[in-house]
mmCIF file of C-alpha atoms in Angstrom:
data_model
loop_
_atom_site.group_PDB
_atom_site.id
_atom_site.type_symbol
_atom_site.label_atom_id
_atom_site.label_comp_id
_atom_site.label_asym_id
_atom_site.label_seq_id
_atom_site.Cartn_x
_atom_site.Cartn_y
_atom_site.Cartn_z
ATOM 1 C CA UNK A 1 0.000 0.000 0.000
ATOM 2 C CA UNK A 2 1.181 3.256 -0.835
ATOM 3 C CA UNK A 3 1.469 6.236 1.485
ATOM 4 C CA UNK A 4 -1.205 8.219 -0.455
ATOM 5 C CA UNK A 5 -3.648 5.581 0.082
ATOM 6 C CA UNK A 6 -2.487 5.379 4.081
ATOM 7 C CA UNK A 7 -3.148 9.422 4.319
ATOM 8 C CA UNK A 8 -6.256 9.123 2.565
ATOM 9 C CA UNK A 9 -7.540 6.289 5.383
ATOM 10 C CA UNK A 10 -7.050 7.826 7.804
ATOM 11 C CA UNK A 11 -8.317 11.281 6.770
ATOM 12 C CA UNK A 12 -11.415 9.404 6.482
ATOM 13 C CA UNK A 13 -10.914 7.882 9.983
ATOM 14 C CA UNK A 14 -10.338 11.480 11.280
ATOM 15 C CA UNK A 15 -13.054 13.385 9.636
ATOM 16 C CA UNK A 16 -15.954 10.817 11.052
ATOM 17 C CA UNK A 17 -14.546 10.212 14.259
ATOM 18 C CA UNK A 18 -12.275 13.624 15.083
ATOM 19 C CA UNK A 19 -11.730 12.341 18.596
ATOM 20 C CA UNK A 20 -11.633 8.536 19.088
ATOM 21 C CA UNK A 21 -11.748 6.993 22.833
ATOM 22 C CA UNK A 22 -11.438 3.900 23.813
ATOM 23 C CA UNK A 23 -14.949 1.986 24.923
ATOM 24 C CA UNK A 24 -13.334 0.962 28.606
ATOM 25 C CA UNK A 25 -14.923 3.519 31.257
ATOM 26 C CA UNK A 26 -12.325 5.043 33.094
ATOM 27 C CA UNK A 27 -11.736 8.429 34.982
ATOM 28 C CA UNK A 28 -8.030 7.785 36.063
ATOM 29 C CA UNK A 29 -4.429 6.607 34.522
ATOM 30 C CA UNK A 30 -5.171 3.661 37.077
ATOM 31 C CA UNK A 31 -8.194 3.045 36.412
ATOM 32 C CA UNK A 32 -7.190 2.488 32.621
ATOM 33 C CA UNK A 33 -4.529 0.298 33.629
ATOM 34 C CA UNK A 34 -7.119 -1.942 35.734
ATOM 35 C CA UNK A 35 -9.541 -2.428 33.001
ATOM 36 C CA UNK A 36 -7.008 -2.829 30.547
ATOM 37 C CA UNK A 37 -5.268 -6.052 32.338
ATOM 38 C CA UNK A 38 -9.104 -7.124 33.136
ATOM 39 C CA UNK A 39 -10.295 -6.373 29.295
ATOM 40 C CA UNK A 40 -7.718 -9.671 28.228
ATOM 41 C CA UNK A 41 -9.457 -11.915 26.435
ATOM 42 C CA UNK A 42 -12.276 -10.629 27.561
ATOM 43 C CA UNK A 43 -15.062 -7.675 26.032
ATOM 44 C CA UNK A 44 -14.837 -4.075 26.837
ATOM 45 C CA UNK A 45 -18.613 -4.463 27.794
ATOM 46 C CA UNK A 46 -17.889 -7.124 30.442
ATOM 47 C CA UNK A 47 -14.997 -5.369 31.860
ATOM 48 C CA UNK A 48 -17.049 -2.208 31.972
ATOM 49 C CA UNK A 49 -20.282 -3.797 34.389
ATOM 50 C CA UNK A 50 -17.750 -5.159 36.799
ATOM 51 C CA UNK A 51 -15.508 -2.264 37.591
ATOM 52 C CA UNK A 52 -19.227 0.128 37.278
ATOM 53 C CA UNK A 53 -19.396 -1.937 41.089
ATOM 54 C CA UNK A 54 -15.589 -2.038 41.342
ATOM 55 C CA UNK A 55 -14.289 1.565 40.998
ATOM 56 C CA UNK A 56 -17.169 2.941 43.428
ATOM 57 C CA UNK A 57 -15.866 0.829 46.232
ATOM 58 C CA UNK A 58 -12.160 0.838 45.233
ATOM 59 C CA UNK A 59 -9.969 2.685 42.841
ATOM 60 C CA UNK A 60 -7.033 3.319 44.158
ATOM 61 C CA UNK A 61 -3.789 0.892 44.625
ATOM 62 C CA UNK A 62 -4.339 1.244 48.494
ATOM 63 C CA UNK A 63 -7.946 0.385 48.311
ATOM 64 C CA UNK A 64 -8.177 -2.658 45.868
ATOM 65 C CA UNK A 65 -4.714 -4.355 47.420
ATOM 66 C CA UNK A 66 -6.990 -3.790 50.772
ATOM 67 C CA UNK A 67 -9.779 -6.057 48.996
ATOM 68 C CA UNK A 68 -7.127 -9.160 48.936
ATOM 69 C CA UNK A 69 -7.726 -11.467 46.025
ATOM 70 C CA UNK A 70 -11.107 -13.030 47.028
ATOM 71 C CA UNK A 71 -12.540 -10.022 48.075
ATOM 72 C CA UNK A 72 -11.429 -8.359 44.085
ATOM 73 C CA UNK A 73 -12.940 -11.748 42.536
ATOM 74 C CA UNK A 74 -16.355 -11.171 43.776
ATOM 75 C CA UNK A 75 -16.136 -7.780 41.812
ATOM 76 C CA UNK A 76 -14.771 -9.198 38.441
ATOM 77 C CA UNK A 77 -16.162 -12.716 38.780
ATOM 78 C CA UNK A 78 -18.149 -12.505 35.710
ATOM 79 C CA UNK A 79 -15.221 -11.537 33.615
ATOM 80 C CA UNK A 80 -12.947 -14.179 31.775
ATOM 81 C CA UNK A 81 -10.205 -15.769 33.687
ATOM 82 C CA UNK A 82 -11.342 -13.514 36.382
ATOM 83 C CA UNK A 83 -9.337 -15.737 39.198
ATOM 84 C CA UNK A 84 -5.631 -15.396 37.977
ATOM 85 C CA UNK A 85 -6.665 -11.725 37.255
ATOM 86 C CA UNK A 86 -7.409 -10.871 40.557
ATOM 87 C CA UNK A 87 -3.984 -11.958 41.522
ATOM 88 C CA UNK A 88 -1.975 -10.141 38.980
ATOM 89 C CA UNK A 89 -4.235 -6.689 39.910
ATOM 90 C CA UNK A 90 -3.312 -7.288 43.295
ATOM 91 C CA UNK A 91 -0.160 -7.796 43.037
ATOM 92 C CA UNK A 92 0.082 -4.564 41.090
ATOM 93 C CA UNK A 93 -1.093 -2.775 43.284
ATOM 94 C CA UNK A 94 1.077 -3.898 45.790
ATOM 95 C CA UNK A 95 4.192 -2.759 43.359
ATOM 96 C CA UNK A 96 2.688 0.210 42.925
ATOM 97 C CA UNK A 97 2.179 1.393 46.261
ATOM 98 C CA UNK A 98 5.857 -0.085 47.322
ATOM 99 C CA UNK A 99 7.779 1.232 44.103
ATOM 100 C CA UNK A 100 5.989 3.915 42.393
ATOM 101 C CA UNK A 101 4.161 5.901 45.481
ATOM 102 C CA UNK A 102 0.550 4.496 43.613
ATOM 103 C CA UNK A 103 1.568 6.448 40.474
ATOM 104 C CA UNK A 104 1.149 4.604 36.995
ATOM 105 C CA UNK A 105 4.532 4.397 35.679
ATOM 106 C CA UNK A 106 4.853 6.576 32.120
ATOM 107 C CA UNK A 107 7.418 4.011 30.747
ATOM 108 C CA UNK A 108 6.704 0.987 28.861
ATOM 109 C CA UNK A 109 9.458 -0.990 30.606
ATOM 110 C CA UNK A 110 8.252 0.279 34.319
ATOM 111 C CA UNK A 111 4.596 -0.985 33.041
ATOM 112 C CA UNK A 112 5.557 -4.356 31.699
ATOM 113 C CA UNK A 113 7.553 -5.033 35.289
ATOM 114 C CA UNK A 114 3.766 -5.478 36.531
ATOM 115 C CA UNK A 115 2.049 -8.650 36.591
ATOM 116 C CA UNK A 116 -0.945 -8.947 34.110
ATOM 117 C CA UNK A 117 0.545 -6.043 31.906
ATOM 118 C CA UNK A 118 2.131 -6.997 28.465
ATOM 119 C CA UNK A 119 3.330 -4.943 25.554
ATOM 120 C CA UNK A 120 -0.189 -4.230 24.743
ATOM 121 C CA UNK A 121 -1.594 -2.985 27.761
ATOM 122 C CA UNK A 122 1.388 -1.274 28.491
ATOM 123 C CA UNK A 123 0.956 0.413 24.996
ATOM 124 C CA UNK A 124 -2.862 1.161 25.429
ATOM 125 C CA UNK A 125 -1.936 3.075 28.721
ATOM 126 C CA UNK A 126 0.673 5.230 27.787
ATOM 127 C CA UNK A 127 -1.073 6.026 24.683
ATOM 128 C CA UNK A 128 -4.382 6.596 26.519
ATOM 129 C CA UNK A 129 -3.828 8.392 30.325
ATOM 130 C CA UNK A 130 -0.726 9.311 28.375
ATOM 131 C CA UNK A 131 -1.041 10.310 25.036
ATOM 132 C CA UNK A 132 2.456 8.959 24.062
ATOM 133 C CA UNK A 133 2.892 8.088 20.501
ATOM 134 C CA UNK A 134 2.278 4.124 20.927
ATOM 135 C CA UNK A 135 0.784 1.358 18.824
ATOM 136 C CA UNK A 136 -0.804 -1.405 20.974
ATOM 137 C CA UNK A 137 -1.540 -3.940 18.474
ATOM 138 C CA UNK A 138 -4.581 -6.414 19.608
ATOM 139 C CA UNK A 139 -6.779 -8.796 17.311
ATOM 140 C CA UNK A 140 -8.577 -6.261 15.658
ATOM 141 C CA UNK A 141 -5.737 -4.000 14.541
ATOM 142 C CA UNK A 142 -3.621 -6.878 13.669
ATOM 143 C CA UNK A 143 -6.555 -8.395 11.309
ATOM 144 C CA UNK A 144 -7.073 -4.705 9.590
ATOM 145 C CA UNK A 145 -3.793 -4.254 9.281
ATOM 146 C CA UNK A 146 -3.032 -7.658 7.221
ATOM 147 C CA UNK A 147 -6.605 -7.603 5.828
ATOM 148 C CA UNK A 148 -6.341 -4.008 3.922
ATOM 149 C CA UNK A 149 -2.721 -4.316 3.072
ATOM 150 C CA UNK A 150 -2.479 -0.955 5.372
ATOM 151 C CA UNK A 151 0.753 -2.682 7.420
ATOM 152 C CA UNK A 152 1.219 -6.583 7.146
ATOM 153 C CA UNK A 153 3.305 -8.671 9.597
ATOM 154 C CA UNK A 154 3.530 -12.155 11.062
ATOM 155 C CA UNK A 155 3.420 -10.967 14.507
ATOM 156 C CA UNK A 156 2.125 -8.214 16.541
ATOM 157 C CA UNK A 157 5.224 -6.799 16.860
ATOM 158 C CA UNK A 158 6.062 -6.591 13.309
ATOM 159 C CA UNK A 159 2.533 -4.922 12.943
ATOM 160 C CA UNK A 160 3.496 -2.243 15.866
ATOM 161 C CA UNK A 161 6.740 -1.468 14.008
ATOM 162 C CA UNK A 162 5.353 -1.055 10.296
ATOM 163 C CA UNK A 163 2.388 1.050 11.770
ATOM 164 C CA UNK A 164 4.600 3.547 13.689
ATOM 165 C CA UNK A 165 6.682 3.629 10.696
ATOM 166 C CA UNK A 166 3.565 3.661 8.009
ATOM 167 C CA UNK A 167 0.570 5.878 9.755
ATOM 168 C CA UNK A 168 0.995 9.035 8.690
ATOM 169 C CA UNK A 169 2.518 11.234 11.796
ATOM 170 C CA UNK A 170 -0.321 13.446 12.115
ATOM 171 C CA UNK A 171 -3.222 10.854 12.773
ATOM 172 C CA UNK A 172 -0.479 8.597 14.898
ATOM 173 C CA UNK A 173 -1.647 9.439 18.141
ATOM 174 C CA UNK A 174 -4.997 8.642 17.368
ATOM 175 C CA UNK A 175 -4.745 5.526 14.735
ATOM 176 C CA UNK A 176 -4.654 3.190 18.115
ATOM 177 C CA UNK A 177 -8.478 3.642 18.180
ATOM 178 C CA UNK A 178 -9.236 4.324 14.436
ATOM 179 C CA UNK A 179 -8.251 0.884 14.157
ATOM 180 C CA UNK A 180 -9.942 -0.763 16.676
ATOM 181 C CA UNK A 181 -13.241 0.599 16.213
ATOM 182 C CA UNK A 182 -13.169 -0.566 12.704
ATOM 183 C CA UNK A 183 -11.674 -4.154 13.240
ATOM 184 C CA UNK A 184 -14.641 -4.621 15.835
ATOM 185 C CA UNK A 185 -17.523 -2.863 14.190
ATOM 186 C CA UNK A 186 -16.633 -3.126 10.046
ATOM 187 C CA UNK A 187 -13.864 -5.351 9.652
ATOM 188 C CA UNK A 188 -15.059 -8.007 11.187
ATOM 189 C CA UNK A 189 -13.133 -11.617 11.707
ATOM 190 C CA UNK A 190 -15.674 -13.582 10.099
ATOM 191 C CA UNK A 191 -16.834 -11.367 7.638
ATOM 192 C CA UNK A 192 -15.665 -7.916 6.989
ATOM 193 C CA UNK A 193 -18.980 -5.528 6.276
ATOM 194 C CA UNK A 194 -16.928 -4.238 3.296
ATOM 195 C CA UNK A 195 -20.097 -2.815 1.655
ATOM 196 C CA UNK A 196 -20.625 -0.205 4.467
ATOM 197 C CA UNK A 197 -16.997 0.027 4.792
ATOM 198 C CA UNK A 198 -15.645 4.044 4.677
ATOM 199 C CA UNK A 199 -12.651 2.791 3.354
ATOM 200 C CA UNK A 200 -13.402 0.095 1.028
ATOM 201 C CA UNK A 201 -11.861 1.935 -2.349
ATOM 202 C CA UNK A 202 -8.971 2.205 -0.755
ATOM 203 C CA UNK A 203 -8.373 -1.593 1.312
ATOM 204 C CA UNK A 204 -6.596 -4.001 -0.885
ATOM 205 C CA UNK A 205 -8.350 -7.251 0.593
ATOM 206 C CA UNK A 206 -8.854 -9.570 -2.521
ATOM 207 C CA UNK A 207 -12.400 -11.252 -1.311
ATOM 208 C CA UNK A 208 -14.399 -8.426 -0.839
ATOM 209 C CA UNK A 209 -18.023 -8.938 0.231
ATOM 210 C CA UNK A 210 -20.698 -7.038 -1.590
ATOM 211 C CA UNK A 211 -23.422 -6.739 1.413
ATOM 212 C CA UNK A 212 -23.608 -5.013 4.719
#
């Protein structure tokens, strides 16, 4: 794909969504780091009923370490995995509190020292509570980004690198979310809606569907 074709995706992207956010509900960097390690394999609906009763009660490093990890799992119980994600967010916590005075960490390195927190959550919170020019590269934005031809790679970090490199540096900071909204509502896994798709002219998928 050519880097006229990038611009002009994400133009689009830009002039229908000027301000993309991410679906998790959130009103602090550690809040977004909670739901993030809870969102795993797991929906950004789901994560957001249990921490609606979560964050009320506790949402601070202090007060969700003080909940132990049964008292957390009766919170997040409905989410995926919920029991070995209790442990990691309290054990978190507890790093956080006893190396970072409770503050979120603003380096990727410092993030991925916690338990539960990869290269991609540690990419969705910088970019996010942060606005640092990161990539986090989940299912969705590694299918679109194969799919349209927009930044193929084996591996996720491939992806991350040819996006940073590819996306043109003015929509960067925002492409994160531009991506994922479309991989989850248009460019779908099992079959991409390519006939109500903004940027179908421009994707260079070879099995295009013609319906909705």
């Amino acid at each position: 794909m050519n880097a006229a074709k990038r611009l002009e995706i994400f133009r689009r992207f830009h002039e229908d969504n000027p301000e993309p956010k991410t679906e998790l509900a959130y009103s602090s960097p550690f809040e977004l780091l909670i739901a993030v390690i809870l969102s795993a394999q797991s929906t950004d609906v789901g994560v957001n009923k249990a921490t609606a009763k979560l964050f009320p009660v506790a949402n601070t490093p202090e007060a969700i370490h003080a909940l132990g990890v049964e008292g957390l799992s009766e919170y997040i119980k409905t989410i995926g995995l919920f029991n070995s994600k209790a442990k990691n967010v309290i054990e978190t916590c507890r790093l956080l509190i006893e190396r970072h005075g409770s503050e979120i960490p603003q380096t990727r390195e410092a993030l991925e020292a916690l338990p539960g927190v990869g290269r991609k959550t540690a990419n969705v919170v910088l970019n996010t509570a942060f606005r640092q020019l990161t990539m986090a590269v989940d299912t969705h934005i590694f299918r679109v980004s194969n799919r349209t031809g927009l930044a193929p790679g084996k591996n996720v970090v491939e992806v991350e690198k040819k996006l940073m490199k590819f996306v043109p540096k003015e929509f960067l900071l925002d492409s994160h979310h531009w991506l994922i909204l479309h991989g989850r509502y248009v460019c779908l896994a099992r079959k991409p809606r390519c006939g109500s798709c903004r940027i179908e002219d421009l994707c260079e998928y070879k099995h295009k569907t013609s319906d909705d």
